[in-house]
CSV table of C-alpha atoms in Angstrom, one decimal:
chain,number,residue,atom,x,y,z
A,1,UNK,CA,84.6,89.0,115.5
A,2,UNK,CA,86.1,91.9,113.6
A,3,UNK,CA,89.4,92.0,111.8
A,4,UNK,CA,91.4,94.6,109.9
A,5,UNK,CA,94.8,94.7,108.2
A,6,UNK,CA,97.4,96.6,110.1
A,7,UNK,CA,100.7,98.2,109.3
A,8,UNK,CA,102.5,97.0,112.5
A,9,UNK,CA,104.3,94.1,111.0
A,10,UNK,CA,102.6,91.5,113.2
A,11,UNK,CA,99.1,90.1,114.0
A,12,UNK,CA,97.4,91.2,117.2
A,13,UNK,CA,94.5,89.8,119.1
A,14,UNK,CA,92.0,91.8,121.2
A,15,UNK,CA,89.5,90.2,123.6
A,16,UNK,CA,86.5,92.0,125.0
A,17,UNK,CA,84.5,89.5,127.2
A,18,UNK,CA,81.8,91.0,129.4
A,19,UNK,CA,80.6,89.7,132.7
A,20,UNK,CA,77.4,88.6,131.0
A,21,UNK,CA,79.4,85.8,129.5
A,22,UNK,CA,79.9,84.0,132.8
A,23,UNK,CA,81.9,84.1,136.0
A,24,UNK,CA,85.6,85.0,136.1
A,25,UNK,CA,86.7,81.3,135.7
A,26,UNK,CA,84.7,80.9,132.5
A,27,UNK,CA,85.9,84.2,131.0
A,28,UNK,CA,89.5,83.5,131.8
A,29,UNK,CA,89.3,80.0,130.4
A,30,UNK,CA,87.9,81.3,127.2
A,31,UNK,CA,90.6,84.0,127.0
A,32,UNK,CA,93.3,81.3,127.5
A,33,UNK,CA,91.8,79.1,124.8
A,34,UNK,CA,91.4,81.9,122.3
A,35,UNK,CA,95.0,83.2,122.9
A,36,UNK,CA,96.4,79.7,122.4
A,37,UNK,CA,94.5,79.2,119.1
A,38,UNK,CA,95.6,82.6,117.9
A,39,UNK,CA,99.2,81.9,118.8
A,40,UNK,CA,99.2,78.5,117.0
A,41,UNK,CA,97.5,79.9,113.9
A,42,UNK,CA,99.5,80.3,110.8
A,43,UNK,CA,98.4,83.8,109.8
A,44,UNK,CA,100.5,85.2,107.0
A,45,UNK,CA,98.8,88.6,106.8
A,46,UNK,CA,99.3,91.2,109.5
A,47,UNK,CA,95.9,91.7,110.9
A,48,UNK,CA,94.2,93.0,114.1
A,49,UNK,CA,91.5,90.6,115.4
A,50,UNK,CA,88.9,91.8,117.9
A,51,UNK,CA,86.7,89.1,119.5
A,52,UNK,CA,83.6,90.1,121.4
A,53,UNK,CA,81.6,87.0,122.2
A,54,UNK,CA,77.9,87.2,122.8
A,55,UNK,CA,76.1,85.7,125.7
A,56,UNK,CA,74.9,82.7,123.6
A,57,UNK,CA,78.6,81.9,122.9
A,58,UNK,CA,78.9,80.7,126.6
A,59,UNK,CA,76.6,77.8,125.7
A,60,UNK,CA,78.8,76.7,122.8
A,61,UNK,CA,80.6,73.3,123.3
A,62,UNK,CA,83.9,74.3,121.8
A,63,UNK,CA,84.3,78.1,121.1
A,64,UNK,CA,88.1,77.6,120.5
A,65,UNK,CA,87.4,75.3,117.5
A,66,UNK,CA,84.9,77.8,116.1
A,67,UNK,CA,87.5,80.6,116.5
A,68,UNK,CA,90.2,78.5,114.7
A,69,UNK,CA,87.7,77.9,111.8
A,70,UNK,CA,87.0,81.6,111.7
A,71,UNK,CA,90.8,82.4,111.5
A,72,UNK,CA,91.2,79.9,108.7
A,73,UNK,CA,88.4,81.6,106.7
A,74,UNK,CA,90.1,85.0,107.3
A,75,UNK,CA,93.3,83.5,106.0
A,76,UNK,CA,91.6,82.3,102.9
A,77,UNK,CA,90.1,85.8,102.3
A,78,UNK,CA,93.5,87.5,102.5
C-alpha cells in the first residue's frame, strides 16, 4: 500500500489487483470490501491511497480488517 497527500480536496482510492491474486470472484470481492472500508473510514487528510495486494494476501483471513488498521495508522501519521 502506498499513500500520498493530494491537492484535490478529497481522498481517493486506487486498486491494482492482478490475476495472480485469484479468480474474478475473489478479486471483485476484495475490491468491494476495500472500497467499503475506505468509504466508511474517517480520513481527515486529503490523500491518495494505492493498494497493490501480493499473492500471499489472498490467503489472509480478513484483508479488509487489515486495510482498516492500515488506514487508521495513516490517519495517526497525518
